[in-house]
């Protein structure tokens, strides 16, 4: 369902008020089945300029402006929680900002909320809309409800050259992950209907980072369309177990490969503005000491201004345990906190930190378990306290098919087993459920692939709607794909994973659009959208 928020005249009060209509397609037709407005502040002149916002925890909000300038009253920007379907207001409304700066004149309006790097950016327009005084400013806050502080450099987008009265903006992200400011503007000298003018759609690059908003504009030239993701490897080097984190518009990739030997740092890190062009920054983790160790499968979580790097350390494929290191920047250097997160496990690898919609943190990982019909490496999860301590771990998924067999008659822990492997867990919240992507089989050959399970709670029960390597499998030139993570590019989920090169000498970095069909993740190697 798609919800369309709009302004119309309220028949009962004569004021401008906000309604909501729904449709099964973004192209409509939209219909409003309600008997009254969604928001109608009659005593404050009415309500206009509705703008929906969904926070990182899934909570929906509606922003709007009271129409006080219609009747010599102050104008305020408001925010109030919405129901899960977006059709009802819940909780209490919060006043975010009011017009009081000289450039704003008698009105502030058109609120747009954007969240990046732990900062909420409230963009808004102010001034008379039918003049070249109309402009865009912003305010910031550490929490969605404020308090918001207006930027001292306001306004940040003003009339210039042919462009007059820019405003009523929204922030959009394209398929390459770049952020843009879409807004309307008049042509200079024609800033009203009476003057033969009209407001046309404009688009300029915008960045929201470090508590500041910067717009490259206004411009009058066409903008370049984003390039598609390459079908082949994104980086020529060995880059196994990739994880990608978007920090303020820059993608950072981390992979297994560098182990911190010969005085170097472990875990190579790459950066990219678009998921296509990558720059290597070398290692990012300070090793534990001079002893030779193997460092596997890094993943990073950000909490406030600290970055936490979770990984495993062992010798070859023996004795791995989970550890955590911290840094103030995504490129480190990360310093180990001196904590073995899994001291009681026989073997633990592939940690995946995940924050649920309720704000709770969990750590998913793989561990060895000799129980069940298919002994081997299974998937587990534990509550993650203060980002550095694990609660009780619970096994959530075991091998369910022959495709997950790692090796027949493998000698392990004093016995011989047909060893099965599940590893590389990664969880996202989609369609109101927890969606688990994992890898199975033998990472050393073409049997490796990626499967999928779902649950209503991190502790499960987890079920596999479609058995087998239904997300990624060997196909065409793609050999042994797996150990996937998910990032986003222009609002589109992107699956990041590794696959072997033709000579099977290195595992390389790949990315592909990830689609959801009837609640099932799909890529071009699993049937497409």
GROMACS .gro file of C-alpha atoms in nm, residues 99-464:
model
  366
   99UNK     CA    1   0.990   3.139   1.239
  100UNK     CA    2   1.200   3.403   1.416
  101UNK     CA    3   1.497   3.476   1.191
  102UNK     CA    4   1.495   3.781   0.966
  103UNK     CA    5   1.534   3.590   0.637
  104UNK     CA    6   1.233   3.372   0.724
  105UNK     CA    7   0.987   3.661   0.733
  106UNK     CA    8   0.633   3.562   0.824
  107UNK     CA    9   0.653   3.195   0.733
  108UNK     CA   10   0.851   2.871   0.757
  109UNK     CA   11   0.712   2.569   0.573
  110UNK     CA   12   0.783   2.255   0.369
  111UNK     CA   13   0.965   2.045   0.634
  112UNK     CA   14   1.184   1.758   0.518
  113UNK     CA   15   1.364   1.527   0.763
  114UNK     CA   16   1.680   1.333   0.678
  115UNK     CA   17   1.891   1.116   0.912
  116UNK     CA   18   2.261   1.046   0.859
  117UNK     CA   19   2.556   0.977   1.088
  118UNK     CA   20   2.351   1.004   1.406
  119UNK     CA   21   2.224   1.354   1.315
  120UNK     CA   22   1.870   1.454   1.217
  121UNK     CA   23   1.865   1.722   0.949
  122UNK     CA   24   1.545   1.926   0.928
  123UNK     CA   25   1.535   2.114   0.599
  124UNK     CA   26   1.266   2.378   0.546
  125UNK     CA   27   1.170   2.672   0.325
  126UNK     CA   28   1.089   3.025   0.432
  127UNK     CA   29   0.983   3.364   0.300
  128UNK     CA   30   0.713   3.460   0.049
  129UNK     CA   31   0.683   3.176  -0.199
  130UNK     CA   32   0.600   3.404  -0.492
  131UNK     CA   33   0.919   3.608  -0.482
  132UNK     CA   34   1.293   3.574  -0.514
  133UNK     CA   35   1.316   3.596  -0.133
  134UNK     CA   36   1.197   3.235  -0.094
  135UNK     CA   37   1.488   3.015   0.020
  136UNK     CA   38   1.593   2.695   0.200
  137UNK     CA   39   1.747   2.656   0.545
  138UNK     CA   40   1.801   2.375   0.792
  139UNK     CA   41   1.827   2.281   1.160
  140UNK     CA   42   1.987   1.981   1.330
  141UNK     CA   43   1.919   1.766   1.635
  142UNK     CA   44   2.063   1.453   1.801
  143UNK     CA   45   1.712   1.303   1.840
  144UNK     CA   46   1.416   1.290   1.607
  145UNK     CA   47   1.202   1.504   1.840
  146UNK     CA   48   1.475   1.763   1.896
  147UNK     CA   49   1.573   2.004   2.027
  148UNK     CA   50   1.660   2.143   1.681
  149UNK     CA   51   1.917   2.417   1.634
  150UNK     CA   52   1.903   2.633   1.324
  151UNK     CA   53   2.222   2.656   1.121
  152UNK     CA   54   2.406   2.989   1.149
  153UNK     CA   55   2.476   2.990   0.773
  154UNK     CA   56   2.104   2.987   0.680
  155UNK     CA   57   1.973   3.019   0.417
  156UNK     CA   58   2.175   2.762   0.221
  157UNK     CA   59   1.987   2.771  -0.113
  158UNK     CA   60   1.887   3.113  -0.247
  159UNK     CA   61   1.799   3.285  -0.575
  160UNK     CA   62   2.084   3.308  -0.821
  161UNK     CA   63   2.103   3.385  -1.193
  162UNK     CA   64   1.805   3.241  -1.376
  163UNK     CA   65   1.679   3.057  -1.067
  164UNK     CA   66   1.443   3.252  -0.838
  165UNK     CA   67   1.271   3.152  -0.516
  166UNK     CA   68   1.405   2.794  -0.474
  167UNK     CA   69   1.227   2.587  -0.211
  168UNK     CA   70   0.979   2.318  -0.098
  169UNK     CA   71   1.263   2.066  -0.109
  170UNK     CA   72   1.307   1.697  -0.051
  171UNK     CA   73   1.620   1.480  -0.022
  172UNK     CA   74   1.644   1.183  -0.259
  173UNK     CA   75   1.912   0.920  -0.316
  174UNK     CA   76   1.988   0.784  -0.663
  175UNK     CA   77   2.086   0.436  -0.776
  176UNK     CA   78   2.453   0.514  -0.718
  177UNK     CA   79   2.395   0.617  -0.357
  178UNK     CA   80   2.436   0.989  -0.425
  179UNK     CA   81   2.207   1.232  -0.243
  180UNK     CA   82   2.023   1.510  -0.425
  181UNK     CA   83   1.800   1.800  -0.333
  182UNK     CA   84   1.485   1.813  -0.544
  183UNK     CA   85   1.302   2.146  -0.524
  184UNK     CA   86   1.095   2.389  -0.725
  185UNK     CA   87   1.193   2.736  -0.843
  186UNK     CA   88   1.067   3.020  -1.060
  187UNK     CA   89   1.254   3.172  -1.352
  188UNK     CA   90   1.403   3.509  -1.261
  189UNK     CA   91   1.164   3.797  -1.345
  190UNK     CA   92   0.859   3.571  -1.350
  191UNK     CA   93   0.793   3.480  -0.987
  192UNK     CA   94   0.413   3.467  -0.998
  193UNK     CA   95   0.131   3.330  -1.207
  194UNK     CA   96   0.031   3.685  -1.299
  195UNK     CA   97   0.378   3.745  -1.443
  196UNK     CA   98   0.349   3.434  -1.660
  197UNK     CA   99   0.576   3.229  -1.438
  198UNK     CA  100   0.561   2.874  -1.313
  199UNK     CA  101   0.756   2.667  -1.063
  200UNK     CA  102   0.963   2.394  -1.228
  201UNK     CA  103   1.138   2.091  -1.080
  202UNK     CA  104   1.511   2.136  -1.013
  203UNK     CA  105   1.779   1.894  -0.891
  204UNK     CA  106   2.119   1.962  -0.732
  205UNK     CA  107   2.372   1.757  -0.531
  206UNK     CA  108   2.340   1.781  -0.152
  207UNK     CA  109   2.545   1.639   0.133
  208UNK     CA  110   2.434   1.596   0.493
  209UNK     CA  111   2.740   1.512   0.700
  210UNK     CA  112   2.910   1.626   1.018
  211UNK     CA  113   2.608   1.830   1.122
  212UNK     CA  114   2.615   2.047   0.807
  213UNK     CA  115   2.411   2.057   0.488
  214UNK     CA  116   2.579   2.170   0.167
  215UNK     CA  117   2.394   2.220  -0.162
  216UNK     CA  118   2.578   2.256  -0.493
  217UNK     CA  119   2.333   2.495  -0.652
  218UNK     CA  120   2.113   2.628  -0.777
  219UNK     CA  121   2.222   2.511  -1.121
  220UNK     CA  122   2.048   2.503  -1.458
  221UNK     CA  123   2.238   2.223  -1.633
  222UNK     CA  124   2.127   1.855  -1.655
  223UNK     CA  125   2.262   1.614  -1.393
  224UNK     CA  126   2.446   1.295  -1.488
  225UNK     CA  127   2.252   0.969  -1.444
  226UNK     CA  128   2.400   0.701  -1.211
  227UNK     CA  129   2.599   0.417  -1.364
  228UNK     CA  130   2.476   0.057  -1.321
  229UNK     CA  131   2.665  -0.185  -1.100
  230UNK     CA  132   2.923  -0.391  -1.294
  231UNK     CA  133   2.845  -0.759  -1.346
  232UNK     CA  134   3.206  -0.858  -1.272
  233UNK     CA  135   3.434  -0.809  -0.971
  234UNK     CA  136   3.451  -0.458  -0.824
  235UNK     CA  137   3.810  -0.485  -0.700
  236UNK     CA  138   4.097  -0.691  -0.847
  237UNK     CA  139   4.250  -0.805  -0.519
  238UNK     CA  140   4.170  -1.089  -0.282
  239UNK     CA  141   3.876  -0.965  -0.075
  240UNK     CA  142   3.688  -1.248   0.097
  241UNK     CA  143   3.398  -1.221   0.344
  242UNK     CA  144   3.312  -0.862   0.241
  243UNK     CA  145   3.111  -0.626   0.456
  244UNK     CA  146   3.009  -0.277   0.341
  245UNK     CA  147   2.913   0.015   0.566
  246UNK     CA  148   2.776   0.348   0.441
  247UNK     CA  149   2.901   0.636   0.652
  248UNK     CA  150   2.770   0.981   0.557
  249UNK     CA  151   2.749   0.893   0.189
  250UNK     CA  152   3.080   0.707   0.159
  251UNK     CA  153   3.088   0.329   0.131
  252UNK     CA  154   3.355   0.145   0.330
  253UNK     CA  155   3.428  -0.222   0.251
  254UNK     CA  156   3.616  -0.459   0.481
  255UNK     CA  157   3.737  -0.807   0.395
  256UNK     CA  158   3.947  -1.103   0.500
  257UNK     CA  159   4.290  -1.103   0.339
  258UNK     CA  160   4.542  -0.903   0.541
  259UNK     CA  161   4.626  -1.074   0.870
  260UNK     CA  162   4.849  -0.813   1.030
  261UNK     CA  163   5.173  -0.996   0.965
  262UNK     CA  164   5.519  -0.841   0.923
  263UNK     CA  165   5.421  -0.543   1.133
  264UNK     CA  166   5.118  -0.452   0.921
  265UNK     CA  167   4.754  -0.400   1.011
  266UNK     CA  168   4.482  -0.662   0.960
  267UNK     CA  169   4.171  -0.639   0.739
  268UNK     CA  170   4.204  -0.439   0.420
  269UNK     CA  171   3.955  -0.150   0.390
  270UNK     CA  172   3.830   0.011   0.071
  271UNK     CA  173   3.622   0.324   0.017
  272UNK     CA  174   3.392   0.427  -0.264
  273UNK     CA  175   3.148   0.709  -0.342
  274UNK     CA  176   2.925   0.487  -0.556
  275UNK     CA  177   2.994   0.113  -0.495
  276UNK     CA  178   3.173   0.106  -0.833
  277UNK     CA  179   3.505   0.288  -0.797
  278UNK     CA  180   3.711   0.168  -0.499
  279UNK     CA  181   4.026   0.295  -0.327
  280UNK     CA  182   4.232   0.076  -0.094
  281UNK     CA  183   4.344   0.216   0.242
  282UNK     CA  184   4.542  -0.086   0.359
  283UNK     CA  185   4.479  -0.255   0.694
  284UNK     CA  186   4.270  -0.105   0.974
  285UNK     CA  187   4.312  -0.337   1.279
  286UNK     CA  188   4.613  -0.339   1.508
  287UNK     CA  189   4.705  -0.709   1.564
  288UNK     CA  190   4.702  -0.858   1.911
  289UNK     CA  191   5.079  -0.911   1.911
  290UNK     CA  192   5.375  -1.050   1.719
  291UNK     CA  193   5.243  -1.408   1.720
  292UNK     CA  194   5.115  -1.518   1.378
  293UNK     CA  195   4.736  -1.536   1.377
  294UNK     CA  196   4.458  -1.547   1.121
  295UNK     CA  197   4.192  -1.276   1.124
  296UNK     CA  198   3.859  -1.360   0.961
  297UNK     CA  199   3.532  -1.196   0.851
  298UNK     CA  200   3.521  -0.836   0.981
  299UNK     CA  201   3.193  -0.654   1.037
  300UNK     CA  202   3.146  -0.308   1.180
  301UNK     CA  203   2.865  -0.148   1.377
  302UNK     CA  204   2.838   0.220   1.460
  303UNK     CA  205   2.696   0.337   1.791
  304UNK     CA  206   2.697   0.712   1.837
  305UNK     CA  207   3.049   0.823   1.740
  306UNK     CA  208   3.227   0.490   1.799
  307UNK     CA  209   3.285   0.219   1.540
  308UNK     CA  210   3.298  -0.141   1.667
  309UNK     CA  211   3.482  -0.403   1.459
  310UNK     CA  212   3.377  -0.764   1.525
  311UNK     CA  213   3.587  -1.049   1.387
  312UNK     CA  214   3.740  -1.384   1.473
  313UNK     CA  215   4.103  -1.468   1.550
  314UNK     CA  216   4.263  -1.813   1.539
  315UNK     CA  217   4.535  -2.022   1.379
  316UNK     CA  218   4.441  -2.144   1.035
  317UNK     CA  219   4.098  -2.300   1.075
  318UNK     CA  220   4.155  -2.390   1.439
  319UNK     CA  221   4.069  -2.221   1.768
  320UNK     CA  222   3.883  -1.919   1.637
  321UNK     CA  223   3.703  -1.697   1.886
  322UNK     CA  224   3.518  -1.369   1.847
  323UNK     CA  225   3.674  -1.037   1.944
  324UNK     CA  226   3.587  -0.668   1.923
  325UNK     CA  227   3.795  -0.358   1.855
  326UNK     CA  228   3.700   0.010   1.842
  327UNK     CA  229   3.795   0.326   1.654
  328UNK     CA  230   3.670   0.681   1.609
  329UNK     CA  231   3.681   0.658   1.228
  330UNK     CA  232   3.573   0.383   0.986
  331UNK     CA  233   3.932   0.357   0.859
  332UNK     CA  234   4.064   0.307   1.211
  333UNK     CA  235   4.309   0.222   1.338
  334UNK     CA  236   4.094  -0.019   1.540
  335UNK     CA  237   4.234  -0.126   1.875
  336UNK     CA  238   4.140  -0.458   2.035
  337UNK     CA  239   3.951  -0.421   2.366
  338UNK     CA  240   4.114  -0.728   2.518
  339UNK     CA  241   3.789  -0.927   2.524
  340UNK     CA  242   3.724  -1.282   2.407
  341UNK     CA  243   3.350  -1.270   2.340
  342UNK     CA  244   3.316  -1.650   2.308
  343UNK     CA  245   3.553  -1.813   2.560
  344UNK     CA  246   3.329  -2.120   2.604
  345UNK     CA  247   3.287  -2.204   2.235
  346UNK     CA  248   3.485  -2.475   2.058
  347UNK     CA  249   3.504  -2.257   1.748
  348UNK     CA  250   3.327  -1.929   1.665
  349UNK     CA  251   3.350  -1.721   1.347
  350UNK     CA  252   3.162  -1.471   1.128
  351UNK     CA  253   3.014  -1.228   1.383
  352UNK     CA  254   2.728  -1.010   1.259
  353UNK     CA  255   2.608  -0.725   1.485
  354UNK     CA  256   2.243  -0.636   1.425
  355UNK     CA  257   2.019  -0.371   1.578
  356UNK     CA  258   1.653  -0.477   1.584
  357UNK     CA  259   1.369  -0.228   1.522
  358UNK     CA  260   1.316  -0.200   1.900
  359UNK     CA  261   1.675  -0.074   1.940
  360UNK     CA  262   1.814  -0.395   2.096
  361UNK     CA  263   2.149  -0.523   1.968
  362UNK     CA  264   2.219  -0.887   1.883
  363UNK     CA  265   2.528  -1.071   1.766
  364UNK     CA  266   2.472  -1.350   1.513
  365UNK     CA  267   2.765  -1.584   1.448
  366UNK     CA  268   2.864  -1.936   1.341
  367UNK     CA  269   2.984  -2.202   1.585
  368UNK     CA  270   3.070  -2.573   1.580
  369UNK     CA  271   2.809  -2.816   1.713
  370UNK     CA  272   2.831  -3.196   1.698
  371UNK     CA  273   2.463  -3.248   1.776
  372UNK     CA  274   2.178  -3.315   1.535
  373UNK     CA  275   2.159  -3.529   1.222
  374UNK     CA  276   2.409  -3.314   1.034
  375UNK     CA  277   2.697  -3.219   1.269
  376UNK     CA  278   2.911  -2.923   1.175
  377UNK     CA  279   2.902  -2.545   1.188
  378UNK     CA  280   2.565  -2.396   1.281
  379UNK     CA  281   2.426  -2.045   1.324
  380UNK     CA  282   2.370  -1.890   1.666
  381UNK     CA  283   2.266  -1.558   1.818
  382UNK     CA  284   2.320  -1.388   2.153
  383UNK     CA  285   2.207  -1.057   2.303
  384UNK     CA  286   2.481  -0.794   2.264
  385UNK     CA  287   2.514  -0.581   2.577
  386UNK     CA  288   2.699  -0.247   2.566
  387UNK     CA  289   2.842  -0.361   2.231
  388UNK     CA  290   3.109  -0.561   2.419
  389UNK     CA  291   2.939  -0.843   2.613
  390UNK     CA  292   2.730  -1.138   2.498
  391UNK     CA  293   2.434  -1.289   2.677
  392UNK     CA  294   2.337  -1.653   2.648
  393UNK     CA  295   2.383  -1.783   2.294
  394UNK     CA  296   2.120  -1.996   2.123
  395UNK     CA  297   2.150  -2.208   1.809
  396UNK     CA  298   1.898  -2.082   1.553
  397UNK     CA  299   1.969  -2.274   1.232
  398UNK     CA  300   2.125  -2.608   1.149
  399UNK     CA  301   2.208  -2.773   0.818
  400UNK     CA  302   1.897  -2.897   0.640
  401UNK     CA  303   2.026  -3.029   0.307
  402UNK     CA  304   2.307  -3.205   0.128
  403UNK     CA  305   2.411  -2.883  -0.048
  404UNK     CA  306   2.541  -2.760   0.289
  405UNK     CA  307   2.789  -3.046   0.323
  406UNK     CA  308   3.142  -2.915   0.366
  407UNK     CA  309   3.333  -3.245   0.362
  408UNK     CA  310   3.259  -3.614   0.391
  409UNK     CA  311   3.433  -3.807   0.669
  410UNK     CA  312   3.603  -3.505   0.817
  411UNK     CA  313   3.815  -3.571   1.126
  412UNK     CA  314   3.700  -3.325   1.391
  413UNK     CA  315   3.712  -3.322   1.771
  414UNK     CA  316   3.828  -3.680   1.804
  415UNK     CA  317   3.568  -3.823   1.565
  416UNK     CA  318   3.490  -3.852   1.195
  417UNK     CA  319   3.181  -3.675   1.060
  418UNK     CA  320   3.009  -3.584   0.737
  419UNK     CA  321   3.064  -3.218   0.814
  420UNK     CA  322   2.802  -2.958   0.717
  421UNK     CA  323   2.859  -2.585   0.732
  422UNK     CA  324   2.635  -2.282   0.777
  423UNK     CA  325   2.821  -1.952   0.814
  424UNK     CA  326   2.826  -1.583   0.725
  425UNK     CA  327   2.491  -1.483   0.882
  426UNK     CA  328   2.348  -1.142   0.790
  427UNK     CA  329   2.007  -1.014   0.904
  428UNK     CA  330   1.783  -0.738   0.772
  429UNK     CA  331   1.433  -0.629   0.873
  430UNK     CA  332   1.204  -0.642   0.570
  431UNK     CA  333   0.829  -0.684   0.526
  432UNK     CA  334   0.779  -0.683   0.903
  433UNK     CA  335   1.000  -0.988   0.963
  434UNK     CA  336   1.362  -1.074   1.034
  435UNK     CA  337   1.527  -1.197   0.715
  436UNK     CA  338   1.844  -1.405   0.754
  437UNK     CA  339   2.090  -1.455   0.469
  438UNK     CA  340   2.357  -1.718   0.525
  439UNK     CA  341   2.616  -1.918   0.332
  440UNK     CA  342   2.648  -2.294   0.319
  441UNK     CA  343   2.858  -2.571   0.171
  442UNK     CA  344   3.233  -2.564   0.111
  443UNK     CA  345   3.383  -2.220   0.063
  444UNK     CA  346   3.672  -2.376  -0.131
  445UNK     CA  347   3.462  -2.484  -0.432
  446UNK     CA  348   3.147  -2.435  -0.643
  447UNK     CA  349   2.913  -2.593  -0.386
  448UNK     CA  350   2.921  -2.271  -0.184
  449UNK     CA  351   2.607  -2.059  -0.203
  450UNK     CA  352   2.365  -1.843  -0.004
  451UNK     CA  353   2.033  -1.943   0.151
  452UNK     CA  354   1.753  -1.763   0.335
  453UNK     CA  355   1.550  -1.803   0.653
  454UNK     CA  356   1.283  -1.591   0.826
  455UNK     CA  357   1.160  -1.536   1.181
  456UNK     CA  358   0.946  -1.304   1.388
  457UNK     CA  359   1.212  -1.268   1.659
  458UNK     CA  360   1.594  -1.286   1.654
  459UNK     CA  361   1.577  -1.597   1.874
  460UNK     CA  362   1.346  -1.766   1.625
  461UNK     CA  363   1.202  -2.003   1.542
  462UNK     CA  364   1.372  -1.962   1.202
  463UNK     CA  365   1.231  -2.135   0.896
  464UNK     CA  366   1.353  -2.163   0.537
   0.00000   0.00000   0.00000
